[in-house]
mmCIF file of C-alpha atoms in Angstrom:
data_model
loop_
_atom_site.group_PDB
_atom_site.id
_atom_site.type_symbol
_atom_site.label_atom_id
_atom_site.label_comp_id
_atom_site.label_asym_id
_atom_site.label_seq_id
_atom_site.Cartn_x
_atom_site.Cartn_y
_atom_site.Cartn_z
ATOM 1 C CA MET A 1 -2.189 0.320 23.455
ATOM 2 C CA SER A 2 -3.066 -1.313 20.602
ATOM 3 C CA ASP A 3 -2.896 -4.498 19.413
ATOM 4 C CA PHE A 4 -1.259 -4.201 15.630
ATOM 5 C CA HIS A 5 0.350 -0.879 14.199
ATOM 6 C CA SER A 6 -1.112 1.081 12.536
ATOM 7 C CA PHE A 7 -0.119 4.353 9.630
ATOM 8 C CA ILE A 8 -2.342 6.357 7.342
ATOM 9 C CA GLY A 9 -0.752 6.489 3.915
ATOM 10 C CA ILE A 10 -1.397 6.979 -0.013
ATOM 11 C CA PRO A 11 -1.939 3.893 -1.845
ATOM 12 C CA LEU A 12 -0.117 4.505 -5.353
ATOM 13 C CA ASN A 13 -1.698 2.609 -8.880
ATOM 14 C CA GLN A 14 -0.642 -0.865 -10.447
ATOM 15 C CA GLN A 15 0.897 0.727 -13.089
ATOM 16 C CA ILE A 16 3.227 3.232 -10.960
ATOM 17 C CA ASN A 17 4.007 -0.439 -9.098
ATOM 18 C CA LYS A 18 5.162 -1.659 -11.743
ATOM 19 C CA VAL A 19 7.924 1.248 -13.145
ATOM 20 C CA PHE A 20 8.809 0.816 -8.966
ATOM 21 C CA SER A 21 9.511 -2.567 -9.313
ATOM 22 C CA GLN A 22 11.545 -1.747 -11.875
ATOM 23 C CA LEU A 23 13.672 0.394 -10.120
ATOM 24 C CA GLN A 24 13.719 -2.138 -7.597
ATOM 25 C CA SER A 25 15.021 -4.670 -10.296
ATOM 26 C CA ASP A 26 17.633 -1.904 -12.436
ATOM 27 C CA TYR A 27 19.305 -0.746 -9.536
ATOM 28 C CA GLU A 28 19.364 -4.363 -7.931
ATOM 29 C CA LEU A 29 18.861 -3.750 -4.543
ATOM 30 C CA GLU A 30 17.703 -7.058 -2.759
ATOM 31 C CA LYS A 31 22.211 -7.094 -3.392
ATOM 32 C CA TYR A 32 22.183 -4.914 -0.947
ATOM 33 C CA TYR A 33 19.073 -4.446 1.335
ATOM 34 C CA LYS A 34 17.354 -7.198 3.599
ATOM 35 C CA LYS A 35 14.172 -5.738 3.081
ATOM 36 C CA ILE A 36 12.851 -5.448 -0.484
ATOM 37 C CA VAL A 37 9.078 -3.554 -0.551
ATOM 38 C CA ASP A 38 6.904 -5.751 -2.401
ATOM 39 C CA LYS A 39 5.242 -3.710 -4.860
ATOM 40 C CA HIS A 40 1.878 -4.303 -3.531
ATOM 41 C CA ASP A 41 3.036 -2.607 -0.579
ATOM 42 C CA PHE A 42 4.202 0.558 -2.162
ATOM 43 C CA HIS A 43 2.961 3.743 0.093
ATOM 44 C CA LEU A 44 2.989 7.005 0.712
ATOM 45 C CA THR A 45 3.238 7.672 4.163
ATOM 46 C CA LEU A 46 0.562 10.215 5.763
ATOM 47 C CA LEU A 47 1.248 9.266 9.409
ATOM 48 C CA TYR A 48 2.741 6.459 11.144
ATOM 49 C CA LEU A 49 0.474 5.894 13.681
ATOM 50 C CA GLY A 50 2.777 2.658 15.197
ATOM 51 C CA GLY A 51 0.527 0.313 18.449
ATOM 52 C CA TRP A 52 -1.391 3.481 19.294
ATOM 53 C CA ASP A 53 -4.197 2.919 21.407
ATOM 54 C CA ALA A 54 -7.459 1.456 19.357
ATOM 55 C CA GLN A 55 -9.673 4.223 20.654
ATOM 56 C CA ASN A 56 -8.245 6.968 19.338
ATOM 57 C CA ARG A 57 -7.142 5.114 15.980
ATOM 58 C CA VAL A 58 -10.528 5.112 15.204
ATOM 59 C CA LYS A 59 -11.434 8.401 16.619
ATOM 60 C CA LEU A 60 -8.473 10.153 13.857
ATOM 61 C CA TRP A 61 -10.115 7.486 11.542
ATOM 62 C CA GLU A 62 -14.207 8.843 12.543
ATOM 63 C CA ARG A 63 -12.175 12.200 12.097
ATOM 64 C CA LEU A 64 -10.229 12.622 8.856
ATOM 65 C CA ASN A 65 -13.564 11.125 7.259
ATOM 66 C CA LYS A 66 -15.293 14.128 8.210
ATOM 67 C CA ARG A 67 -12.670 16.608 7.125
ATOM 68 C CA LEU A 68 -11.366 15.018 3.998
ATOM 69 C CA ASN A 69 -14.639 14.013 2.156
ATOM 70 C CA ALA A 70 -14.509 17.081 -0.435
ATOM 71 C CA TYR A 71 -10.788 17.005 -0.050
ATOM 72 C CA PRO A 72 -9.721 17.097 -3.837
ATOM 73 C CA THR A 73 -7.549 14.766 -5.513
ATOM 74 C CA VAL A 74 -3.790 15.423 -5.592
ATOM 75 C CA SER A 75 -1.670 15.372 -8.410
ATOM 76 C CA LEU A 76 2.311 13.612 -7.421
ATOM 77 C CA ARG A 77 4.836 13.553 -8.821
ATOM 78 C CA PHE A 78 8.396 11.343 -8.391
ATOM 79 C CA GLN A 79 11.344 12.635 -10.307
ATOM 80 C CA GLN A 80 14.357 11.184 -8.153
ATOM 81 C CA LEU A 81 15.929 8.621 -5.839
ATOM 82 C CA ASP A 82 17.661 9.031 -2.921
ATOM 83 C CA PHE A 83 18.144 7.794 0.790
ATOM 84 C CA PHE A 84 17.964 8.241 4.982
ATOM 85 C CA GLY A 85 21.266 7.258 6.725
ATOM 86 C CA LYS A 86 24.858 7.037 5.878
ATOM 87 C CA PRO A 87 26.770 7.995 2.180
ATOM 88 C CA LYS A 88 28.287 4.578 1.971
ATOM 89 C CA GLN A 89 25.386 2.072 3.295
ATOM 90 C CA PRO A 90 22.020 4.257 3.368
ATOM 91 C CA GLY A 91 19.801 2.885 5.371
ATOM 92 C CA VAL A 92 16.396 4.089 3.440
ATOM 93 C CA PHE A 93 16.485 4.235 -0.638
ATOM 94 C CA TYR A 94 13.585 5.740 -1.630
ATOM 95 C CA VAL A 95 11.418 7.243 -4.919
ATOM 96 C CA LYS A 96 11.654 10.972 -3.451
ATOM 97 C CA ALA A 97 8.150 13.125 -4.640
ATOM 98 C CA ALA A 98 8.036 16.065 -5.369
ATOM 99 C CA GLU A 99 7.280 19.522 -3.621
ATOM 100 C CA ASN A 100 3.014 20.167 -3.250
ATOM 101 C CA PRO A 101 0.848 22.151 -1.552
ATOM 102 C CA HIS A 102 -1.975 19.776 -1.786
ATOM 103 C CA LEU A 103 -0.011 16.988 -0.165
ATOM 104 C CA SER A 104 1.379 19.199 2.162
ATOM 105 C CA ASN A 105 -2.152 20.611 3.033
ATOM 106 C CA LEU A 106 -3.524 16.904 3.520
ATOM 107 C CA HIS A 107 -0.094 15.982 5.497
ATOM 108 C CA THR A 108 -0.680 18.895 7.889
ATOM 109 C CA ILE A 109 -5.167 17.901 7.947
ATOM 110 C CA VAL A 110 -4.339 14.317 9.303
ATOM 111 C CA GLN A 111 -1.235 16.176 11.675
ATOM 112 C CA GLU A 112 -3.839 18.446 12.812
ATOM 113 C CA GLU A 113 -6.109 15.836 13.560
ATOM 114 C CA ALA A 114 -4.443 13.720 15.246
ATOM 115 C CA ALA A 115 -2.882 15.813 17.606
ATOM 116 C CA ALA A 116 -6.507 16.841 18.898
ATOM 117 C CA LEU A 117 -6.315 13.808 20.281
ATOM 118 C CA ASN A 118 -2.760 13.775 22.262
ATOM 119 C CA PHE A 119 -0.960 11.656 19.527
ATOM 120 C CA PRO A 120 2.733 12.653 20.110
ATOM 121 C CA LEU A 121 3.740 14.102 16.839
ATOM 122 C CA GLU A 122 6.971 13.743 14.911
ATOM 123 C CA LYS A 123 9.496 17.224 14.702
ATOM 124 C CA ARG A 124 11.091 16.081 11.690
ATOM 125 C CA SER A 125 9.738 17.974 8.340
ATOM 126 C CA PHE A 126 7.143 16.111 6.876
ATOM 127 C CA LYS A 127 9.551 14.229 2.824
ATOM 128 C CA PRO A 128 7.393 12.331 1.009
ATOM 129 C CA HIS A 129 8.938 9.531 -0.722
ATOM 130 C CA VAL A 130 7.694 6.203 -1.097
ATOM 131 C CA THR A 131 10.412 3.163 0.072
ATOM 132 C CA LEU A 132 12.026 0.859 -1.992
ATOM 133 C CA ALA A 133 14.501 -1.289 0.295
ATOM 134 C CA LYS A 134 15.378 -0.552 4.102
ATOM 135 C CA ARG A 135 17.187 -2.703 6.002
ATOM 136 C CA TRP A 136 21.301 -2.101 4.268
ATOM 137 C CA LYS A 137 22.527 -5.865 4.580
ATOM 138 C CA VAL A 138 26.339 -5.677 4.170
ATOM 139 C CA THR A 139 27.970 -3.839 6.489
ATOM 140 C CA THR A 140 31.435 -5.013 5.426
ATOM 141 C CA SER A 141 30.356 -2.645 1.744
ATOM 142 C CA ASN A 142 29.528 0.373 0.769
ATOM 143 C CA LYS A 143 26.944 1.905 -1.748
ATOM 144 C CA PRO A 144 27.901 1.348 -5.159
ATOM 145 C CA LYS A 145 29.968 4.434 -6.870
ATOM 146 C CA HIS A 146 27.160 4.632 -9.604
ATOM 147 C CA TRP A 147 24.994 5.521 -7.164
ATOM 148 C CA GLU A 148 25.395 9.345 -5.824
ATOM 149 C CA PHE A 149 22.304 11.152 -4.474
ATOM 150 C CA PRO A 150 19.855 12.346 -5.559
ATOM 151 C CA MET A 151 19.895 10.891 -8.780
ATOM 152 C CA GLU A 152 17.615 11.199 -10.986
ATOM 153 C CA MET A 153 14.756 9.794 -12.902
ATOM 154 C CA ASN A 154 12.212 10.058 -15.669
ATOM 155 C CA ASP A 155 8.895 12.278 -13.539
ATOM 156 C CA VAL A 156 6.426 9.660 -13.096
ATOM 157 C CA PHE A 157 2.762 10.564 -12.012
ATOM 158 C CA VAL A 158 0.071 9.581 -10.485
ATOM 159 C CA THR A 159 -2.892 10.790 -8.947
ATOM 160 C CA ALA A 160 -3.701 9.872 -5.114
ATOM 161 C CA ASP A 161 -7.134 9.749 -5.263
ATOM 162 C CA THR A 162 -7.730 8.155 -1.654
ATOM 163 C CA VAL A 163 -6.166 8.227 1.353
ATOM 164 C CA CYS A 164 -6.072 4.207 3.630
ATOM 165 C CA LEU A 165 -5.506 2.870 6.770
ATOM 166 C CA TYR A 166 -3.209 0.304 6.772
ATOM 167 C CA ARG A 167 -2.222 -2.824 9.676
ATOM 168 C CA VAL A 168 0.908 -3.770 9.953
ATOM 169 C CA HIS A 169 1.545 -7.128 9.438
ATOM 170 C CA PRO A 170 5.982 -7.431 9.816
ATOM 171 C CA HIS A 171 6.300 -10.988 9.550
ATOM 172 C CA LYS A 172 4.859 -11.185 6.119
ATOM 173 C CA GLN A 173 5.738 -10.455 2.242
ATOM 174 C CA SER A 174 3.000 -8.188 2.127
ATOM 175 C CA MET A 175 3.066 -6.279 5.261
ATOM 176 C CA TYR A 176 0.589 -4.081 4.567
ATOM 177 C CA GLU A 177 -3.551 -4.701 4.734
ATOM 178 C CA ARG A 178 -5.895 -2.132 3.929
ATOM 179 C CA LEU A 179 -8.953 -1.294 7.290
ATOM 180 C CA SER A 180 -10.437 1.542 5.930
ATOM 181 C CA THR A 181 -9.807 3.800 2.345
ATOM 182 C CA ILE A 182 -11.083 7.462 1.932
ATOM 183 C CA ASN A 183 -12.046 8.474 -1.526
ATOM 184 C CA LEU A 184 -10.752 11.940 -2.120
ATOM 185 C CA SER A 185 -13.020 14.003 -4.462
ATOM 186 C CA GLU A 186 -12.545 14.172 -8.560
#
């Protein structure tokens, strides 16, 4: 086991972070959720590694560096708000990324390289998203009536030009520390 939890993800830029922070405010997520994601922590997860051992994590990152060094940047479009969990008390409130073959292929590469090192992959399908809030706060109340998921929003576009290895700091305000970065090709 590793001495900390980690994941591989795509960071977002400051401009998009402002838009997503505004969505948190517009929907008053702090009233309903225990954990509001810090604006510096917005990302799109490609693979959660958890406490996978450090030696394998390093090997995986080396393999991804070789495999992704010529991978092109990925254009992302966010177009809907949605949730995971119970419909009346949605446990995770997120921004959904539109389907994109380049993003799906990037995810597949990360999965293939992890599987080659015997990482236990999840069976769930890839649902690219950026979490805005999680852990429903009030067990006696349901979501507001005007939250009809999926909820359309103005399209938000961003170019993903890096993939990062993150360390999780669960008890800090900004929970995710970038340990290493792979730059995608222009």
